[in-house]
CSV table of C-alpha atoms and ligand atoms in Angstrom, one decimal:
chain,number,residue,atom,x,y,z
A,1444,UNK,CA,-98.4,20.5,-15.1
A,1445,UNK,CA,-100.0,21.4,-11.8
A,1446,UNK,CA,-101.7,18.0,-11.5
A,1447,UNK,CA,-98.3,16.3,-12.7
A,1448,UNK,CA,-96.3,18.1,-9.9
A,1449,UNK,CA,-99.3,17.0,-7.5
A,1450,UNK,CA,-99.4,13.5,-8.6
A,1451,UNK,CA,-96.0,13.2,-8.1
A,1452,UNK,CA,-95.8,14.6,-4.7
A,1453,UNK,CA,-98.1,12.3,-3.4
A,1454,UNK,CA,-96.4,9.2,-4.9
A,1455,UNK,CA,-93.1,10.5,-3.4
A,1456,UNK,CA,-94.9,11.0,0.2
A,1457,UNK,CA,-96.3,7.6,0.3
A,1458,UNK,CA,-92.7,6.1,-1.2
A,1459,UNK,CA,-91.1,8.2,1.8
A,1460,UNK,CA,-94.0,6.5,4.2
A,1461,UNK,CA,-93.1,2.9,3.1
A,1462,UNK,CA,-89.2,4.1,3.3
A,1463,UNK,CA,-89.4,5.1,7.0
A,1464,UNK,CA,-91.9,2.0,8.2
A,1465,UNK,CA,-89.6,-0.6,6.7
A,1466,UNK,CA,-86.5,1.0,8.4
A,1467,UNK,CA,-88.3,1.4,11.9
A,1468,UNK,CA,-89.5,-1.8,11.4
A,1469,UNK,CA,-85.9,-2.9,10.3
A,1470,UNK,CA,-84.2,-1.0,13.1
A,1471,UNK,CA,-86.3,-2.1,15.8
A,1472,UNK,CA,-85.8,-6.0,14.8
A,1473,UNK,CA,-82.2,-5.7,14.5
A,1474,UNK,CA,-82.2,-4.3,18.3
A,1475,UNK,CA,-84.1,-7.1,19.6
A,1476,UNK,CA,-81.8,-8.9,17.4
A,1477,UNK,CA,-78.8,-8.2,19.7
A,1478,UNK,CA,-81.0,-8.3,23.2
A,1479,UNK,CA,-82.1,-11.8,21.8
A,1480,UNK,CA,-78.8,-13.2,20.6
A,1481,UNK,CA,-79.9,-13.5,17.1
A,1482,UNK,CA,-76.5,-12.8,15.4
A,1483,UNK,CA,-74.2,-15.6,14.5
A,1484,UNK,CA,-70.7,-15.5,13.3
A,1485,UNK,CA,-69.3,-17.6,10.1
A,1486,UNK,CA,-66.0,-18.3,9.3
A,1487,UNK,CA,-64.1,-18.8,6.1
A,1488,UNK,CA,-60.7,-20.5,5.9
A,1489,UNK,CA,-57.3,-17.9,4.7
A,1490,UNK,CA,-55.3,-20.5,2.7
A,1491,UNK,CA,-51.6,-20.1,2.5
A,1492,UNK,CA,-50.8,-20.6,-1.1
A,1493,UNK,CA,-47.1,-21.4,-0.2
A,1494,UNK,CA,-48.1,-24.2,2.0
A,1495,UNK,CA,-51.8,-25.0,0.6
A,1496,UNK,CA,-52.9,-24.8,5.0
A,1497,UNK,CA,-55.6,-22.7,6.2
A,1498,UNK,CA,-53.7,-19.9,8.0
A,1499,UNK,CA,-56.4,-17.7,8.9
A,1500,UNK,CA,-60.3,-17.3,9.0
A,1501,UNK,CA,-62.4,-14.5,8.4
A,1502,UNK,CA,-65.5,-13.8,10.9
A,1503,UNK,CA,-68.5,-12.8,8.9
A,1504,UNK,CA,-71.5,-11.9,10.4
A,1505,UNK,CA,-75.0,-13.3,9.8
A,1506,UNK,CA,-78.4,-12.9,11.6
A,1507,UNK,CA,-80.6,-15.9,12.0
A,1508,UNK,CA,-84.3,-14.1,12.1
A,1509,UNK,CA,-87.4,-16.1,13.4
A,1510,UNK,CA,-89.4,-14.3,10.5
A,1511,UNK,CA,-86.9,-14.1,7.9
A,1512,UNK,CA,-84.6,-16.9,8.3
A,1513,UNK,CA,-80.7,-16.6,7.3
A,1514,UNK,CA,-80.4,-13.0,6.5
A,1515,UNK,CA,-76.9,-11.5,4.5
A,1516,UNK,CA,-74.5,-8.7,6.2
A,1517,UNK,CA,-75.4,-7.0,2.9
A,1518,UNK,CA,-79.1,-6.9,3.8
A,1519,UNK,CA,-78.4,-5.3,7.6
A,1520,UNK,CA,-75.2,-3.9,8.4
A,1521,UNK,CA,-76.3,-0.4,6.1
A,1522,UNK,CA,-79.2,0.1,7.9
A,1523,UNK,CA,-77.1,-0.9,11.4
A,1524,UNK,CA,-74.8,1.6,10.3
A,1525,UNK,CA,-77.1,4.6,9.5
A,1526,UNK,CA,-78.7,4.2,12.7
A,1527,UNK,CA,-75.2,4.1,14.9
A,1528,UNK,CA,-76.7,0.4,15.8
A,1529,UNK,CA,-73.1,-1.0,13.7
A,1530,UNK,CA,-71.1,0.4,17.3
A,1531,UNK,CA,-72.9,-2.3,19.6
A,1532,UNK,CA,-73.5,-5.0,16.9
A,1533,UNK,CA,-69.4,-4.1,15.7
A,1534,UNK,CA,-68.3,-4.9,19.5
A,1535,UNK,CA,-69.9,-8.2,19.8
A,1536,UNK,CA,-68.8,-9.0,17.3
A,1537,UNK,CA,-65.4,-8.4,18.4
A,1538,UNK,CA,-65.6,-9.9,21.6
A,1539,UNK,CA,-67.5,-13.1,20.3
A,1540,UNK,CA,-64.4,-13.4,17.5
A,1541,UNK,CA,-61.9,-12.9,20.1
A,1542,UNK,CA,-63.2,-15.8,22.5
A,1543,UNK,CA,-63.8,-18.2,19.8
A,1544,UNK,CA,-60.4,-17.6,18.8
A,1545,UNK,CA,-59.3,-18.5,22.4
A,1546,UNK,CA,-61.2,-21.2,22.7
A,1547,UNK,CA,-59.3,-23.0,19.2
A,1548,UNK,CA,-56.1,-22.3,21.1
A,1549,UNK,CA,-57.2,-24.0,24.1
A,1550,UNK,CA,-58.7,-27.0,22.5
A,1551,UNK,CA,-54.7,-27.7,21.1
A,1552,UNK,CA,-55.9,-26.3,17.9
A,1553,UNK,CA,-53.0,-24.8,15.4
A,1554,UNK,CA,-53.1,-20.9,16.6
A,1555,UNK,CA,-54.4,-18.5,13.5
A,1556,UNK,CA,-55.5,-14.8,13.4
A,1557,UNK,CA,-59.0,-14.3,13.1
A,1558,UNK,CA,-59.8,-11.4,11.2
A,1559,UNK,CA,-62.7,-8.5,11.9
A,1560,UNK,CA,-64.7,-6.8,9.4
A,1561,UNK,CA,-64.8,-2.7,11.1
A,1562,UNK,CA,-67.5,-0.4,10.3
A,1563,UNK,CA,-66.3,3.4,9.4
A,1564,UNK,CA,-68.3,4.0,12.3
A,1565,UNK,CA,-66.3,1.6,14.7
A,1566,UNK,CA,-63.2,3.4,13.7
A,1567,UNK,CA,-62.6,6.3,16.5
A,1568,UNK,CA,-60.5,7.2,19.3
A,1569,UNK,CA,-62.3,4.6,21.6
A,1570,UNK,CA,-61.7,1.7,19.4
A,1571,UNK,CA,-58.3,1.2,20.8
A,1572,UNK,CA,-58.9,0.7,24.4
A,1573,UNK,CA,-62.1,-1.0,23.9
A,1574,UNK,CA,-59.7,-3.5,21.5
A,1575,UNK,CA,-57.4,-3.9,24.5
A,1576,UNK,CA,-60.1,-4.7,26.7
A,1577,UNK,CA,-62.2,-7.1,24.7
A,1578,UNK,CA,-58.3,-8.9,24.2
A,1579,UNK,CA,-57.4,-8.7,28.0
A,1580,UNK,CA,-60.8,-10.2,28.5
A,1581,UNK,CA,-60.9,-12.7,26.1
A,1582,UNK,CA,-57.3,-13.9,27.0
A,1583,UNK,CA,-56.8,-13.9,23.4
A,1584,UNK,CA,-52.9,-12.8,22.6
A,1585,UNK,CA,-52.9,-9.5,20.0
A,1586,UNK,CA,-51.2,-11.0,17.4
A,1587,UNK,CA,-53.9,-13.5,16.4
A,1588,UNK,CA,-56.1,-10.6,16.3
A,1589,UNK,CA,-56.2,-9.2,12.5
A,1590,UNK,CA,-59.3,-6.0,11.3
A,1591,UNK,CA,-59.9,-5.5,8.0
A,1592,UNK,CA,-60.9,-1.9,7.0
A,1593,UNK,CA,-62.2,-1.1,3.6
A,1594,UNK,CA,-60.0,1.3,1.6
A,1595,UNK,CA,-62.2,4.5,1.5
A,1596,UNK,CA,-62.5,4.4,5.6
A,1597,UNK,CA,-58.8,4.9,5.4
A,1598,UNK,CA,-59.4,8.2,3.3
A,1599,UNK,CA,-61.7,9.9,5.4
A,1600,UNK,CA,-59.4,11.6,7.9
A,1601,UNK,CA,-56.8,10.3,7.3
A,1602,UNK,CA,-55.0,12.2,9.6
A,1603,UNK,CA,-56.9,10.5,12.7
A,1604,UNK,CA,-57.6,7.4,10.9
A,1605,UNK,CA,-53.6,7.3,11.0
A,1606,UNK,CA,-53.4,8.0,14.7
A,1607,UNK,CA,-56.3,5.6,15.6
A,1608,UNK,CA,-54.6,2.6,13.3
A,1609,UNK,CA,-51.0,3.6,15.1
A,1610,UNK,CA,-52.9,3.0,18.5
A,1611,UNK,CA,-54.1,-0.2,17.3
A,1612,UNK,CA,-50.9,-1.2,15.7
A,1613,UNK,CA,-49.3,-0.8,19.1
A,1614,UNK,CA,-51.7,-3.2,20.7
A,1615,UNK,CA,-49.5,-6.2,18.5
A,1616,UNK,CA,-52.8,-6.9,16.2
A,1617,UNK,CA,-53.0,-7.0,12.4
A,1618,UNK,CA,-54.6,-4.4,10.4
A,1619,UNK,CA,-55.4,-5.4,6.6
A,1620,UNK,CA,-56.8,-3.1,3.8
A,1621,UNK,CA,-60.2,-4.6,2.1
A,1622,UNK,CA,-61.6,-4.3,-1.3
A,1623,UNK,CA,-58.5,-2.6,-1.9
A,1624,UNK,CA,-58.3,-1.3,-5.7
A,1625,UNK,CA,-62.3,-0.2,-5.7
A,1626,UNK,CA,-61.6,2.9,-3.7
A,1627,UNK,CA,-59.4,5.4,-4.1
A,1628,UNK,CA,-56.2,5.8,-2.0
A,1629,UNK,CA,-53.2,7.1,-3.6
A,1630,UNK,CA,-50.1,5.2,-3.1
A,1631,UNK,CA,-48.3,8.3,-1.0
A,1632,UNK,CA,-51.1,7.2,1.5
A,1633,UNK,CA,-50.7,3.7,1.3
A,1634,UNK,CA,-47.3,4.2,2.1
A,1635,UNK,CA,-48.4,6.4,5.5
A,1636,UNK,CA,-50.6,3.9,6.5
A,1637,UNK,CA,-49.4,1.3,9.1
A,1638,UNK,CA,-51.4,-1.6,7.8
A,1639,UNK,CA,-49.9,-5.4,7.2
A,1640,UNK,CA,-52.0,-6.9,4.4
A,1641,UNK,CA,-53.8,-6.0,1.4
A,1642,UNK,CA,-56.7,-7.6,-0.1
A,1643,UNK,CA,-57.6,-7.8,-3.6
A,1644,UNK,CA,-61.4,-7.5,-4.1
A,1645,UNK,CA,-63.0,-10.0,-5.3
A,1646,UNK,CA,-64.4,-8.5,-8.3
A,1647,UNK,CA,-60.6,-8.4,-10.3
A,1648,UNK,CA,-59.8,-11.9,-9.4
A,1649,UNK,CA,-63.2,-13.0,-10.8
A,1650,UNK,CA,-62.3,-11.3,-14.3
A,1651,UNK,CA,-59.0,-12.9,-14.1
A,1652,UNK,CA,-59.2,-15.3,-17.2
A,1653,UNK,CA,-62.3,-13.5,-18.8
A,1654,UNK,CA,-60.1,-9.5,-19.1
A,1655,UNK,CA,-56.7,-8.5,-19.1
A,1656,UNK,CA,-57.2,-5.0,-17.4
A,1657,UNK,CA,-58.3,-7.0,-14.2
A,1658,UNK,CA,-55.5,-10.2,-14.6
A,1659,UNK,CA,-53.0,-6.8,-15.3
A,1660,UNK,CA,-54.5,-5.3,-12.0
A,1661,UNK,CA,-54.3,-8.3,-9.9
A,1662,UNK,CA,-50.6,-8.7,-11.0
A,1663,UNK,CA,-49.9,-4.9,-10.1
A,1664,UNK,CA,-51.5,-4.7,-6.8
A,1665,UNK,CA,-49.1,-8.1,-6.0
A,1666,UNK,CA,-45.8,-6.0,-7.0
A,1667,UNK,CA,-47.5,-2.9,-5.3
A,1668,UNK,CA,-48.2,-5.0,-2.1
A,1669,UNK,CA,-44.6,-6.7,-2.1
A,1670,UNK,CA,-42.9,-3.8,-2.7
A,1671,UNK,CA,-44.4,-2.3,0.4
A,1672,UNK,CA,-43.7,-5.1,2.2
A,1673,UNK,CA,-47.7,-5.9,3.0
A,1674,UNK,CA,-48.9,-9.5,2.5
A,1675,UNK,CA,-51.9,-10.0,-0.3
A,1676,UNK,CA,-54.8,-11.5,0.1
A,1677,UNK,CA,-56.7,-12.6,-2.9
A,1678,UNK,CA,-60.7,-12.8,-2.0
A,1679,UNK,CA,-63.5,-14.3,-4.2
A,1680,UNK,CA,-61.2,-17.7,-5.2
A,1681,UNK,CA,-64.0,-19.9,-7.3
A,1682,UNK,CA,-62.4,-22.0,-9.4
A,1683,UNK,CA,-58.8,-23.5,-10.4
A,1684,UNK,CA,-57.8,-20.9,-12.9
A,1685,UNK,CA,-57.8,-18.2,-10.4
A,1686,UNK,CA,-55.8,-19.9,-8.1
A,1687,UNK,CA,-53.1,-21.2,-10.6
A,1688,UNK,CA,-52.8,-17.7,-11.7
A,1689,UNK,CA,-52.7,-16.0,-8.0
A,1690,UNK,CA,-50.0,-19.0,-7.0
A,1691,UNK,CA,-47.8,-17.8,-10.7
A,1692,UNK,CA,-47.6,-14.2,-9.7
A,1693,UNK,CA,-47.4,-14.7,-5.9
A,1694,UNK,CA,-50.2,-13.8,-4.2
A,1695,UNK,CA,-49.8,-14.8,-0.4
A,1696,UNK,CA,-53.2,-16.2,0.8
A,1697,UNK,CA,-56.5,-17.1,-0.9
A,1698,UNK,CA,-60.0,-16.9,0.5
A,1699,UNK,CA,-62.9,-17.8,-1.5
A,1700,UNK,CA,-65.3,-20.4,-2.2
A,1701,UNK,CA,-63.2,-22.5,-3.7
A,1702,UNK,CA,-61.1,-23.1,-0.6
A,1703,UNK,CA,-64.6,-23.0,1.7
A,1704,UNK,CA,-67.5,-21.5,2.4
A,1705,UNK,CA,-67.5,-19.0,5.5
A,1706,UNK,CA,-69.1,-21.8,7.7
A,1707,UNK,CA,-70.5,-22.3,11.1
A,1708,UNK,CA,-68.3,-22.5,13.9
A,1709,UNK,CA,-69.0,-25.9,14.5
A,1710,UNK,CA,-67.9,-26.8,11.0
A,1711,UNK,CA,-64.9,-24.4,11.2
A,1712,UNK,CA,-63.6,-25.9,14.0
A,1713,UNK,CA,-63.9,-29.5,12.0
A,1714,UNK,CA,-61.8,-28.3,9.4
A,1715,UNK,CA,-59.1,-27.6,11.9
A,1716,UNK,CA,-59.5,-30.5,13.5
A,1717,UNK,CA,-58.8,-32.2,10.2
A,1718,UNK,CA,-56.0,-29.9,9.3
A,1719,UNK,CA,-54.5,-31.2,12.3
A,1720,UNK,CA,-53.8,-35.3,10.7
A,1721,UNK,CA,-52.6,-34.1,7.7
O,2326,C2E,P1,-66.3,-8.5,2.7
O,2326,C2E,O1,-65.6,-8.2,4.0
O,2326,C2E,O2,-65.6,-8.1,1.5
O,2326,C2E,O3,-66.4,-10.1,2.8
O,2326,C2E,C1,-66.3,-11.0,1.7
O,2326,C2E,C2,-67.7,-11.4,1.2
O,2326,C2E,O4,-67.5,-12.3,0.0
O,2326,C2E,C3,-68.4,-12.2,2.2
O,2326,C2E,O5,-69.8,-12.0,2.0
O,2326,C2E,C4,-68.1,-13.7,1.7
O,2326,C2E,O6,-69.1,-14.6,2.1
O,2326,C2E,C5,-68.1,-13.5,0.2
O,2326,C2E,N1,-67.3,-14.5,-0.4
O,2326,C2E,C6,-66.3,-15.3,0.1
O,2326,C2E,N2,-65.8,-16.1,-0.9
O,2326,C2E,C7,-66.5,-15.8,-2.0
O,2326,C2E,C8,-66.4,-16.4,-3.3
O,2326,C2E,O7,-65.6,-17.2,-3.7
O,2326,C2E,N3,-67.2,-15.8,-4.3
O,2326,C2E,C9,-68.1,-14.8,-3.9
O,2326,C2E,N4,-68.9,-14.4,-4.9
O,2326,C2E,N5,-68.2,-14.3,-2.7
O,2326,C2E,C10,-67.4,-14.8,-1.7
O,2326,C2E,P2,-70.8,-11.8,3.2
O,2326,C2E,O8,-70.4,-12.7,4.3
O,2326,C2E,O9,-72.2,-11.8,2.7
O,2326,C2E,O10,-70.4,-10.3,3.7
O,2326,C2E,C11,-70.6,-9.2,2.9
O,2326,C2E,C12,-70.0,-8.0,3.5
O,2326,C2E,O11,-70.7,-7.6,4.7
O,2326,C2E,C13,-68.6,-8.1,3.9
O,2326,C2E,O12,-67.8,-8.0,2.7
O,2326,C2E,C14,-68.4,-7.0,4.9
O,2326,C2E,O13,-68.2,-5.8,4.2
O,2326,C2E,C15,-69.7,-7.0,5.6
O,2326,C2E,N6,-69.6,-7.7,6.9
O,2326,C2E,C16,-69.7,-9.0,7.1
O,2326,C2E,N7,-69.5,-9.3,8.4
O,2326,C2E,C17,-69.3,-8.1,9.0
O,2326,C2E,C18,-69.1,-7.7,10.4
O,2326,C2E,O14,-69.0,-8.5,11.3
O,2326,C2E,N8,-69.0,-6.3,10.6
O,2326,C2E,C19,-69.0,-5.4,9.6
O,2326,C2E,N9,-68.9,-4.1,9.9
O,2326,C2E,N10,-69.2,-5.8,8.3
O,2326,C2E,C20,-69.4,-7.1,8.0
O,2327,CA,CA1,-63.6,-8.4,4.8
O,2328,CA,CA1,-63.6,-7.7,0.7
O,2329,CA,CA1,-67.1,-5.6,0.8
């Protein structure tokens, strides 16, 4: 047993080794990251299913490494976040949202809101003020300013979550609830909350025609949303069925793949362009 126990501890201490030179290594790239501009923001088209027009975009981070190529959020942003490294990334990407967003209006383009993914760790008493800065700066107007927080975020604290999403709220931007049904808020919270959208993760709507729990769920959060006077958003749209179903029970917007990709500026800004003739 003695030689088991030994065994094992020296596997663990050289799992623990790998475990701490991969996140240096990890942490230390993702800094020079930032000094070296390496970050890139996609967008992907809100469609209005009222009108069928794109009436918002989401920004969604990526990170285009010289060694690794086009790495995923999902690959980066929990290490970013354990190390506090989320605060700096988190505010460029705020300000580089913000100017882009300026820079549609100013080329004639149809104004939208450009949403923000925020980081739990983003969410304090400075986030307000910096907000109003980056918005003052940018020249960008609040209202086509929209954050998504995820669900359990709100939970927290929520008592200071509340008075940090109030001092938002006053600022005129949009605050929208994501992943919303894989956490858990109760609905005395939801009620508390001053927040304008809610977005149905994607993992109901792609049950949708495959299990009734998660076309039942879908429907519910739509009533629930409605009834509180918040806007829904479904995420993860892939094929027709989901949409015909989200359009029957009145879900306001769709994102997902089948409506477009999250895409490169350049092809973002096409799409608007085109939206624009028709
Ligand atoms: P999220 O905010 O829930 O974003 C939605 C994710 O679903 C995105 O993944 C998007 O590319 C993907 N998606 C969109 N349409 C479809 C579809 O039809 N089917 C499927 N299967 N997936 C679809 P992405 O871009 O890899 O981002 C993953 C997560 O990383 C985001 O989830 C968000 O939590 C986080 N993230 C992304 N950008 C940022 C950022 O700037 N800041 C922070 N803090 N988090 C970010
Ligand atoms: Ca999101
Ligand atoms: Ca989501
Ligand atoms: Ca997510």
């Amino acid at each position: 047993a003695k030689e088991l126990g030994r065994n094992n501890f020296q596997y663990f201490a050289g799992w623990m080794d790998a475990q701490v030179s991969n996140r240096l290594e990890m942490l230390v790239s993702l800094r020079r990251a930032l000094d070296r501009d390496e970050f890139k923001l996609y967008y992907q088209p809100k469609i209005s299913l009222a009108s069928g027009r794109i009436i918002g975009a989401e920004a969604l981070i990526r990170w285009i490494s010289p060694e690794q190529g086009l790495v995923p959020p999902d690959r980066f942003i929990p290490f970013a976040e354990e190390a506090g490294l989320i605060v700096p990334i988190g505010e460029w990407v705020l300000r580089t949202a913000c100017a882009q967003n300026k820079l549609w209006q100013d080329a004639g383009l149809a104004p939208i809101p450009v949403a923000v993914n925020l980081s739990p760790r983003q969410l304090d008493q400075n986030l307000p003020e910096f907000v109003r800065q980056v918005l003052v700066e940018s020249g960008l107007a609040a209202a086509w300013l929209e954050l998504e927080i995820t669900e359990n975020v709100v939970m927290r604290d929520a008592e200071k979550t509340v008075a940090t999403l109030n001092a938002l709220k006053r600022l005129g931007l949009q605050v929208s609830v994501d992943d919303f049904g894989t956490g858990y808020s109760s609905l005395s919270y939801l009620r508390r909350f001053p927040v304008d959208a809610l977005k149905i993760d994607k993992s109901f709507v792609r049950d949708i025609a495959r299990d009734t729990d998660s076309a039942a769920i879908v429907k519910a959060v739509i009533s629930l949303g409605h009834i509180l006077n918040l806007r829904v958003i479904a995420e993860g749209v892939e094929d027709q069925e989901q949409y015909n179903f989200l359009l029957e029970n009145g879900c306001d917007e769709v994102q997902g793949y089948l409506l477009g990709k999250p895409m490169p500026v350049e092809d973002f800004t096409r799409r608007l362009e085109l939206e624009m003739q028709t």
